[in-house]
Tab-separated table of C-alpha atoms in Angstrom:
chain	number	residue	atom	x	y	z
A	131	UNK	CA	-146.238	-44.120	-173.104
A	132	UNK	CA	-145.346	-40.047	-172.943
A	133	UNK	CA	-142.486	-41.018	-170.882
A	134	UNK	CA	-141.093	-43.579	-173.512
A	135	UNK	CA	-141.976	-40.715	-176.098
A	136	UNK	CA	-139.824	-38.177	-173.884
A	137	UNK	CA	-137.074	-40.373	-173.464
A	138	UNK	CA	-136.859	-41.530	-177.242
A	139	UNK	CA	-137.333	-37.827	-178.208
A	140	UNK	CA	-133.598	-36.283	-178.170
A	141	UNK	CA	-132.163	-39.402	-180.406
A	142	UNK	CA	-134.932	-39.347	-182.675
A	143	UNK	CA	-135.578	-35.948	-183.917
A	144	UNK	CA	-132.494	-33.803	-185.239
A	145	UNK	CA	-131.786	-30.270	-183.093
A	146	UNK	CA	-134.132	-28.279	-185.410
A	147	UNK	CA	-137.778	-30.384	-184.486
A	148	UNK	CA	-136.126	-31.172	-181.110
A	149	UNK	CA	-136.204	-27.376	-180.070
A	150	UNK	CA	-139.680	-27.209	-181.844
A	151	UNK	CA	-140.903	-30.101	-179.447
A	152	UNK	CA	-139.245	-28.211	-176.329
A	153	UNK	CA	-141.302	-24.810	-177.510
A	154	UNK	CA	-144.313	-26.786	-177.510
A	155	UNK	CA	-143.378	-28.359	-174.041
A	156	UNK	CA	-143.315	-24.798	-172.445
A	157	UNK	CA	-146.856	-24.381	-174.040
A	158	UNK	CA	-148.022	-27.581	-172.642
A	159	UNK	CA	-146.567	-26.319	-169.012
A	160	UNK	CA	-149.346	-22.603	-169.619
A	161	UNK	CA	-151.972	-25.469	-170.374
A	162	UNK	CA	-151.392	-27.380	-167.714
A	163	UNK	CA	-151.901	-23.941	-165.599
A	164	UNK	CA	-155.361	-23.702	-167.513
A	165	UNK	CA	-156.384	-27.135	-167.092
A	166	UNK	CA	-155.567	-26.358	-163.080
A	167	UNK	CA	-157.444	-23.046	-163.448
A	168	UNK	CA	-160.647	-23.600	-165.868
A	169	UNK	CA	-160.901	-27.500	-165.872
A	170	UNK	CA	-160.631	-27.995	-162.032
A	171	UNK	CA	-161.523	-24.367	-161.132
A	172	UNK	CA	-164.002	-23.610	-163.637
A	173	UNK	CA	-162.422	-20.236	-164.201
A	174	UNK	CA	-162.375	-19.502	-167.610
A	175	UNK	CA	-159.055	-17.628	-168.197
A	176	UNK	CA	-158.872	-15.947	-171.635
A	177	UNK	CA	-155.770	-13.854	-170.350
A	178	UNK	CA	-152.994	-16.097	-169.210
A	179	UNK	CA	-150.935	-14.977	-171.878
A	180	UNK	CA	-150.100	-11.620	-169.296
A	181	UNK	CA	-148.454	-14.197	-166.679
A	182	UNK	CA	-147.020	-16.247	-169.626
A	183	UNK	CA	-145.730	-12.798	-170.377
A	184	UNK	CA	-144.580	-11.674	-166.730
A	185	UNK	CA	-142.237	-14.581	-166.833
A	186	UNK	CA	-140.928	-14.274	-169.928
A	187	UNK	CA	-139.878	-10.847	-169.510
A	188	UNK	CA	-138.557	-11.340	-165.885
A	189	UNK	CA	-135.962	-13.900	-168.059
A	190	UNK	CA	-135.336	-12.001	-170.970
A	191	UNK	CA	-134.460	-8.452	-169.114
A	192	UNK	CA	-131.676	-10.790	-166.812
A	193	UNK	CA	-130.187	-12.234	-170.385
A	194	UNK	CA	-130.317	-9.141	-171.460
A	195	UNK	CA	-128.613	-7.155	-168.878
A	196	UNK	CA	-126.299	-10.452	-168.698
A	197	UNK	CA	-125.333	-9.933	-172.986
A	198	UNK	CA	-124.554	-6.456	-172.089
A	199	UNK	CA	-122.037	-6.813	-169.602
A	200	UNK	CA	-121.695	-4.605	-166.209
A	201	UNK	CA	-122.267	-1.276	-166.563
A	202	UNK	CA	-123.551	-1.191	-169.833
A	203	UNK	CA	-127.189	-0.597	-171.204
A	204	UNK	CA	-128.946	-3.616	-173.455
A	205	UNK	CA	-128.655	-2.765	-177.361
A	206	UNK	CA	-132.668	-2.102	-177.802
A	207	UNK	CA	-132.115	0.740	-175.081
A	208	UNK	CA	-129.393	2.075	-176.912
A	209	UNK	CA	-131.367	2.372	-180.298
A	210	UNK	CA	-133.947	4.146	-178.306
A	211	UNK	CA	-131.891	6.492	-177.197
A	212	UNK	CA	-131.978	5.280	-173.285
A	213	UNK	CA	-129.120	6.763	-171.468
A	214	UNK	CA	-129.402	5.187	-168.102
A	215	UNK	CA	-130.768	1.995	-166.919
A	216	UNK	CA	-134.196	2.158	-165.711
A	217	UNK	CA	-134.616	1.640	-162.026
A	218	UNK	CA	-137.140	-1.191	-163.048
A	219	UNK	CA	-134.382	-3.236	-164.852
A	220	UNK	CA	-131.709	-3.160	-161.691
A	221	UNK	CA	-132.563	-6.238	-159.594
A	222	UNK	CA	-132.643	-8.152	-162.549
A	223	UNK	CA	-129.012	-8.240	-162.837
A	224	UNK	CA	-129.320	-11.384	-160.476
A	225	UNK	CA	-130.116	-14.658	-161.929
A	226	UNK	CA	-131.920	-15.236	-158.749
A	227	UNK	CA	-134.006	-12.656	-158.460
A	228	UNK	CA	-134.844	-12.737	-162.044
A	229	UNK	CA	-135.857	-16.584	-161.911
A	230	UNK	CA	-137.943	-15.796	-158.191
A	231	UNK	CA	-139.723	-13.259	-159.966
A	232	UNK	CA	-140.793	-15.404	-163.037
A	233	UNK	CA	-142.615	-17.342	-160.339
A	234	UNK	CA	-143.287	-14.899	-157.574
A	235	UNK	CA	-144.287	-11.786	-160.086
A	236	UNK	CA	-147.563	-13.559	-161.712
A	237	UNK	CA	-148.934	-15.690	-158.913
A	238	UNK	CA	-148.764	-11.896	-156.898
A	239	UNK	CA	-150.471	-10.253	-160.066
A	240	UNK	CA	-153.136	-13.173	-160.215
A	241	UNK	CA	-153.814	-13.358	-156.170
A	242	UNK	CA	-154.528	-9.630	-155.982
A	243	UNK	CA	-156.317	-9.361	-158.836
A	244	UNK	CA	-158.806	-12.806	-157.719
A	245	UNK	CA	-159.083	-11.013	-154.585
A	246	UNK	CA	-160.225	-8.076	-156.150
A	247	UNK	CA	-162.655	-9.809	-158.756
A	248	UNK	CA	-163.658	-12.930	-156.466
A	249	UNK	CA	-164.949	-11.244	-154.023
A	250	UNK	CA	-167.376	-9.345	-155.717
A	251	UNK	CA	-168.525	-13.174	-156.945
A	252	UNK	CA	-167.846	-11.926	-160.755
A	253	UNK	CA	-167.625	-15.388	-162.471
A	254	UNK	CA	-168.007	-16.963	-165.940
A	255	UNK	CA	-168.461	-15.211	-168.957
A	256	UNK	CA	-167.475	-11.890	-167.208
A	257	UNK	CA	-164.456	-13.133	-165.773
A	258	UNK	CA	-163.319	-14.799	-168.833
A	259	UNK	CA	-164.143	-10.914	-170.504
A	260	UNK	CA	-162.159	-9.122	-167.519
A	261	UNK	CA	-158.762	-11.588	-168.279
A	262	UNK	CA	-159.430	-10.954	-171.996
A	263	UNK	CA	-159.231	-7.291	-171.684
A	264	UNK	CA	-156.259	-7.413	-168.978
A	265	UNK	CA	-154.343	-9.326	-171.567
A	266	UNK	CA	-154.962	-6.684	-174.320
A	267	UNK	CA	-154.162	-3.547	-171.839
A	268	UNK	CA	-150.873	-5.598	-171.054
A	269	UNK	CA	-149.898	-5.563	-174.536
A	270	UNK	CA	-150.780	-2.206	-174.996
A	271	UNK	CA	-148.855	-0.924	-172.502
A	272	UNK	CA	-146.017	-3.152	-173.862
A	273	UNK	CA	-145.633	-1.654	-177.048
A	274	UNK	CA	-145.921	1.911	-175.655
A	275	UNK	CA	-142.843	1.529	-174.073
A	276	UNK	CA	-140.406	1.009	-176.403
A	277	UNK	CA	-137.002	1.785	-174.074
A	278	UNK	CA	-138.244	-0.354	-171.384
A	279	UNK	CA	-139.967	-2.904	-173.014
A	280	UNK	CA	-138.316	-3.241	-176.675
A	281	UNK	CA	-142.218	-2.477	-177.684
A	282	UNK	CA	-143.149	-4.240	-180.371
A	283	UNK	CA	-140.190	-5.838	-181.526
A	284	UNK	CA	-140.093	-7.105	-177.561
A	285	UNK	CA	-136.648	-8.704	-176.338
A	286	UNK	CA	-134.638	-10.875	-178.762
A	287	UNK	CA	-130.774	-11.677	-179.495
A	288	UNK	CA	-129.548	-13.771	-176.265
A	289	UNK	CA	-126.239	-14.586	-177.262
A	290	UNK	CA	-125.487	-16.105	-173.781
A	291	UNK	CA	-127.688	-18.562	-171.209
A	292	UNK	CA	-126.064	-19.363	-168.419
A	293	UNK	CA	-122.723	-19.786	-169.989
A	294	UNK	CA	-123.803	-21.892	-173.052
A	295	UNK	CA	-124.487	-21.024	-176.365
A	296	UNK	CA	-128.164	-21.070	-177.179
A	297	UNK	CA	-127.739	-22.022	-180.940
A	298	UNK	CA	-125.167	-24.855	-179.826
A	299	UNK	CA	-126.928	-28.446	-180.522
A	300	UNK	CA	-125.609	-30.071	-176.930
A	301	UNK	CA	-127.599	-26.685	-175.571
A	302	UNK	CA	-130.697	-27.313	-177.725
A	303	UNK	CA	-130.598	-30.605	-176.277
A	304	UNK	CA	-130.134	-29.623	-172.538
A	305	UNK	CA	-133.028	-27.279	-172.936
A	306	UNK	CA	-135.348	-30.291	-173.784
A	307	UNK	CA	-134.521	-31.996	-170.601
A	308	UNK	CA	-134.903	-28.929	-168.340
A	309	UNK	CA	-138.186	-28.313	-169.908
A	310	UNK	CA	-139.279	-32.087	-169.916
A	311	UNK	CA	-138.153	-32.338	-166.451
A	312	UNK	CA	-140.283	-29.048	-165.143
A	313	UNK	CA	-143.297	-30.451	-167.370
A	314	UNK	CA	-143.317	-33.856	-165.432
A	315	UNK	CA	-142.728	-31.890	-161.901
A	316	UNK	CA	-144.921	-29.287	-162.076
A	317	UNK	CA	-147.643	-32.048	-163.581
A	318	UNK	CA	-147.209	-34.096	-160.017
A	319	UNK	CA	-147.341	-31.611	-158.042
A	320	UNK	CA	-150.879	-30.163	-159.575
A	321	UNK	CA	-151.910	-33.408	-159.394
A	322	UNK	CA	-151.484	-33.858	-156.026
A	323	UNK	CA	-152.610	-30.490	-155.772
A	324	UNK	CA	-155.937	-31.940	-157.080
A	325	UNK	CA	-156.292	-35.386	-155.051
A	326	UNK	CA	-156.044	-33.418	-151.878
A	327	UNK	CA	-158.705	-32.000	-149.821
A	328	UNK	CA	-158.205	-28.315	-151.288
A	329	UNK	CA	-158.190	-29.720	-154.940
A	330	UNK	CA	-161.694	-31.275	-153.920
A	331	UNK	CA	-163.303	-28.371	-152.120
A	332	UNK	CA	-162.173	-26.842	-155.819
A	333	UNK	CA	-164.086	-28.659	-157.656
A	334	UNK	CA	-166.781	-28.328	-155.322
A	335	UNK	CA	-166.826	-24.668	-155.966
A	336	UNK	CA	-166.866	-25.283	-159.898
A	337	UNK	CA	-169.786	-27.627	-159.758
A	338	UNK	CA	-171.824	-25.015	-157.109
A	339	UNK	CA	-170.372	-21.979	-155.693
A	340	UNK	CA	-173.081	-20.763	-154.203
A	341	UNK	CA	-173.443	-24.066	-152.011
A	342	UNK	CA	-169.527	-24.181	-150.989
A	343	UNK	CA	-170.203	-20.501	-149.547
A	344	UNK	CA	-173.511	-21.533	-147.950
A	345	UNK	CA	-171.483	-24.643	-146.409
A	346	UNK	CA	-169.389	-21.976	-145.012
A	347	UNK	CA	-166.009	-21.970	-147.350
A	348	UNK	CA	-164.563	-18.604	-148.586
A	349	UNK	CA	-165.113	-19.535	-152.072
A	350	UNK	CA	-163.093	-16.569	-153.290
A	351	UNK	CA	-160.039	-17.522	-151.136
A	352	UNK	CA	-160.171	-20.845	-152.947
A	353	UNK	CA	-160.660	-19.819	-156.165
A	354	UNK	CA	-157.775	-16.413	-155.750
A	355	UNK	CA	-155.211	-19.722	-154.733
A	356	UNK	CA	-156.426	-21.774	-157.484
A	357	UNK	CA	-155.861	-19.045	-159.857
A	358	UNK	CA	-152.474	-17.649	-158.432
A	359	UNK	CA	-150.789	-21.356	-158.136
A	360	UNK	CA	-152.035	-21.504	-162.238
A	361	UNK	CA	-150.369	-17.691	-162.774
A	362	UNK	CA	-147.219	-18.921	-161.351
A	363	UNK	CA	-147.045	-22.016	-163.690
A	364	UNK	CA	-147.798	-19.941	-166.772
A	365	UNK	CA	-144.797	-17.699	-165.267
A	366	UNK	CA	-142.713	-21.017	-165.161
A	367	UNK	CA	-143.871	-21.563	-168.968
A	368	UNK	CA	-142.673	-17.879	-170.019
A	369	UNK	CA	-139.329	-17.718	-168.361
A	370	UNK	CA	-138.414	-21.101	-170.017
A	371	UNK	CA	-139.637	-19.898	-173.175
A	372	UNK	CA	-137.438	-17.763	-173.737
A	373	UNK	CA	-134.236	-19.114	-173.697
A	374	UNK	CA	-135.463	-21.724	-175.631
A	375	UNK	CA	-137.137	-19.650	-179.045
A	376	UNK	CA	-134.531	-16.686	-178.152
A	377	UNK	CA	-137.648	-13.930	-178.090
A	378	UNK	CA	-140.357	-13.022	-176.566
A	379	UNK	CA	-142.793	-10.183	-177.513
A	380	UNK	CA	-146.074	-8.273	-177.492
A	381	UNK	CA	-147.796	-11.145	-180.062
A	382	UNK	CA	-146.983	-13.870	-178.198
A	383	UNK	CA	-148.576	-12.565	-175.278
A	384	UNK	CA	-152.361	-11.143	-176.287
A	385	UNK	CA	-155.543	-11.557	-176.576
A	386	UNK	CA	-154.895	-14.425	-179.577
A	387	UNK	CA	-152.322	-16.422	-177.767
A	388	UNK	CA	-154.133	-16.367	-175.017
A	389	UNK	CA	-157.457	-17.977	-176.405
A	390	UNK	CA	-155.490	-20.466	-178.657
A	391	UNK	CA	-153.983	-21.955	-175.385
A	392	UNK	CA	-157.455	-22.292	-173.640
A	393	UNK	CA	-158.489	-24.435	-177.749
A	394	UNK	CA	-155.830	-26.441	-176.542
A	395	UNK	CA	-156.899	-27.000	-173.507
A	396	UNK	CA	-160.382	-27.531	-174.378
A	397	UNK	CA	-159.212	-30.196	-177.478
A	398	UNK	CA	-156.748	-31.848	-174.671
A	399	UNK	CA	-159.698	-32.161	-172.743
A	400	UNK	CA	-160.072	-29.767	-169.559
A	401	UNK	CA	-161.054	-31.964	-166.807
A	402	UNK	CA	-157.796	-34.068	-167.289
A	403	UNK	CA	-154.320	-32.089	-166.287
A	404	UNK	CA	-152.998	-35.049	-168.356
A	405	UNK	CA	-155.672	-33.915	-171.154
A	406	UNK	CA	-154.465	-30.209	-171.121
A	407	UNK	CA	-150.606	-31.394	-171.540
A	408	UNK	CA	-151.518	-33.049	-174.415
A	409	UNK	CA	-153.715	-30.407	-175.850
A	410	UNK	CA	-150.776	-27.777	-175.735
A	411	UNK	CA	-148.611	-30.343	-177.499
A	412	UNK	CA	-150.650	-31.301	-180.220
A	413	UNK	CA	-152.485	-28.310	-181.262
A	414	UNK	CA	-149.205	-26.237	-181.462
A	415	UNK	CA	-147.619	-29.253	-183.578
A	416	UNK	CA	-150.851	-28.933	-185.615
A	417	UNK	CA	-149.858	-25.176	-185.823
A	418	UNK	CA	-146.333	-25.890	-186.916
A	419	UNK	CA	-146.987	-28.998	-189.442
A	420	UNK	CA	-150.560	-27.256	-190.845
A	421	UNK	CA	-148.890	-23.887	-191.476
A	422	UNK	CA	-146.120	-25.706	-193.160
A	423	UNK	CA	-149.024	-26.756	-195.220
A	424	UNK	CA	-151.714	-24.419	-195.960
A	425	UNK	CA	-150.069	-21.142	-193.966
A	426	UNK	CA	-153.904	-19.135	-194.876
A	427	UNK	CA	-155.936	-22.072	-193.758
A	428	UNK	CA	-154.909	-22.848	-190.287
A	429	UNK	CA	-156.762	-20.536	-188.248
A	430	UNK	CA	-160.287	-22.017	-189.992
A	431	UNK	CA	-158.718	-25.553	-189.328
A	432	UNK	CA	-158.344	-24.440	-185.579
A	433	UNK	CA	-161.969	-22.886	-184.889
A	434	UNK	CA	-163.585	-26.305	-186.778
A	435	UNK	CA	-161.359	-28.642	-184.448
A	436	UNK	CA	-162.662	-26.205	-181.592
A	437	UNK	CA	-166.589	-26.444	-182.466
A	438	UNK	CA	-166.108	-30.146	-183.267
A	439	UNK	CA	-164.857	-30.960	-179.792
A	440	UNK	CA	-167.069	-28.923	-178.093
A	441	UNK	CA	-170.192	-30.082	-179.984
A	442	UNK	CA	-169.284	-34.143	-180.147
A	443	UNK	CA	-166.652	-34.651	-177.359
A	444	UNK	CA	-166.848	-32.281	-174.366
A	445	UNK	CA	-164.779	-33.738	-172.340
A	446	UNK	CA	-161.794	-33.490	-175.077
A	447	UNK	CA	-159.497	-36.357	-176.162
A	448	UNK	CA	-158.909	-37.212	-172.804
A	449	UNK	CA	-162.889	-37.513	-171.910
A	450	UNK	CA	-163.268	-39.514	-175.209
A	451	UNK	CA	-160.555	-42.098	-174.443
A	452	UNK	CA	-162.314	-42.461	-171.009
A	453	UNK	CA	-165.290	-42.835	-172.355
A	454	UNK	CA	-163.910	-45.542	-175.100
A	455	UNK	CA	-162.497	-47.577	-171.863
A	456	UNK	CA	-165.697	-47.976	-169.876
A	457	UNK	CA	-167.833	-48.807	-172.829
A	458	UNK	CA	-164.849	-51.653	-173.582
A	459	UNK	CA	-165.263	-52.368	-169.559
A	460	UNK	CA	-168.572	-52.928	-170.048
A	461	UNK	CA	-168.678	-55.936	-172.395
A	462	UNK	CA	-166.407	-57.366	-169.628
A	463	UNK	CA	-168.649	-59.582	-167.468
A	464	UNK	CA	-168.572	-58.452	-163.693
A	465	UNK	CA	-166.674	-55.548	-164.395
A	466	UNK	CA	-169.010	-51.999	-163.796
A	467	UNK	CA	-166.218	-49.080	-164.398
A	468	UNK	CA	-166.704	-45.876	-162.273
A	469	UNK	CA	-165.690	-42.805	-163.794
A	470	UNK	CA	-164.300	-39.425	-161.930
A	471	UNK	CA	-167.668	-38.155	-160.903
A	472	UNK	CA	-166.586	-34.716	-160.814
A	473	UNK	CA	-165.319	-34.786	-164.433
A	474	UNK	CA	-168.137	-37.425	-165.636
A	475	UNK	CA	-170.802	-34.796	-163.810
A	476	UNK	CA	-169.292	-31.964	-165.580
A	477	UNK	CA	-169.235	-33.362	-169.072
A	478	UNK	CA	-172.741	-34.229	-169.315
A	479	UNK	CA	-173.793	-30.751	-167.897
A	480	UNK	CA	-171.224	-29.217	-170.612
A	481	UNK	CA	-172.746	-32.019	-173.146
A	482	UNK	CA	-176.241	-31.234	-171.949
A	483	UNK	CA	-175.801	-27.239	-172.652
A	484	UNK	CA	-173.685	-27.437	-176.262
């Protein structure tokens, strides 16, 4: 059904609400990183906007440098009175190095700093506070650095991707399918990820830690991959975000971003990668269509749809249209349906504690 809904996409929507669904695609690639990172990991990330951020600024700084030309500085610098390109900037001249480090930049960022918070077994709420206040020192830091960064305004005004025009409607469209294709890779491969032995030892550490380690499993190494591999997709998500909305900034990237992707996560359902792509589609459609609406009344709209579907359905859409199949299984004669038990296990604890 999503892949019929893909396909049909392009010829049904015009350019405009086509490059709306293809923003909401690259938020649906950060959840997926989420669902990899909280619903199989238990590792409640409240900063992933930072390596949402890492990639999208690895992106912009190459189209920026490319819009400039050779030798020449990029316009923000030139406002701010820049008179030589930073030494920061150089290697991302290179489409290749610029694209490497969207990927390479935030899983190295996430693996050090797992190793350095994993190891000292800090988990839960005080790892979800530690991410939250990495993602607001990023942003600081951001906006003090206005000739590096752009600061607040961040980096905006491609006027060239990769030899196409990015306001062009054939471009529009050929962003969709890079974007759609990613989505559907990068969802197989975490999937796999998750059906393999390390993807169950995973889980194993979400469920009980402290019995992985006793087992004798470096519980930190597993949970420092877990959380690099979902860095590096949030990196993916940034770097294709940007030549898609043409910006990418400071408020895109905080504290608030940050903790509406793990809502739509949570309303996708977390235990289901499937769930969390379909969380980060349909909340940030809600966003659009809502605001469209009643622009002062979204945010309350968004924390009710968040209490609701942690108080009645823990386990998200995706738990909820499980659950609807095995009670329709059941009224089947001879049929007994068996749930994930890892997922099943964790929604009644989560159900248990609400």
């Amino acid at each position: 059904m999503a892949l019929l809904v893909l396909a049909v996409a392009p010829a049904a929507l015009d350019p405009f609400r086509l490059g709306l669904l293809t923003k909401y695609l690259c938020f649906a690639i950060a959840a997926l990183g989420i669902g990899l990172a909280w619903g199989q990991g238990g590792m409640l990330t409240l900063g992933q906007g930072v390596f949402f951020g890492l990639g999208g600024y690895s992106m912009a700084m190459y189209l920026k440098l490319h819009d400039a030309g050779p030798g020449n500085l990029p316009d923000f610098m030139v406002w701010s009175g820049v008179e030589e390109l930073p030494l920061l900037w150089k290697p991302f001249a290179s489409p290749v190095f610029a694209i490497a480090a969207a990927v390479l930049v935030p899983a190295a960022t996430a693996a050090l700093l797992g190793y350095l918070i994993f190891r000292q077994r800090v988990r839960g709420a005080y790892f979800a506070i530690l991410s939250q206040a990495l993602a607001a020192a990023f942003v600081i830091w951001l906006v003090g650095r206005q000739g590096l960064t752009g600061g607040t305004n961040g980096l905006t005004h491609f006027y060239d991707v990769f030899g196409r025009d990015p306001e062009d409607d054939g471009t529009k469209r050929g962003f969709y399918f890079v974007v759609a294709l990613v989505l559907g890779t990068l969802y197989l491969l975490a999937r796999q990820l998750v059906k393999s032995r390390f993807g169950r030892l995973l889980v194993a550490v979400r469920d009980g830690e402290d019995r992985v380690r006793f087992l004798g499993y470096n519980a930190a190494a597993v949970k420092t991959i877990a959380f690099a591999v979902s860095a590096a997709i949030a990196g993916i998500a940034g770097a294709l975000y940007v030549p898609v909305v043409g910006i990418i900034s400071p408020s895109l990237l905080g504290v608030v971003p940050s903790i509406e992707l793990v809502v739509a996560v949570a309303i996708g359902g977390r235990y289901s990668l499937g769930g969390a792509v379909l969380g980060g589609v349909l909340l940030n459609w809600a966003h659009t269509a809502f605001s469209e609406q009643y622009p002062s009344g979204w945010v309350y709209l968004q924390g009710l749809l968040f209490i609701l579907v942690i108080v009645l359905v823990p386990g998200g859409i995706a738990g909820a249209v499980r659950q609807a199949g095995d009670a329709i299984a059941r009224r089947r004669p001879g049929v007994r349906p068996e749930p994930p038990p890892a997922a099943d296990a964790a929604e009644r604890k989560e159900a248990a504690t609400a």
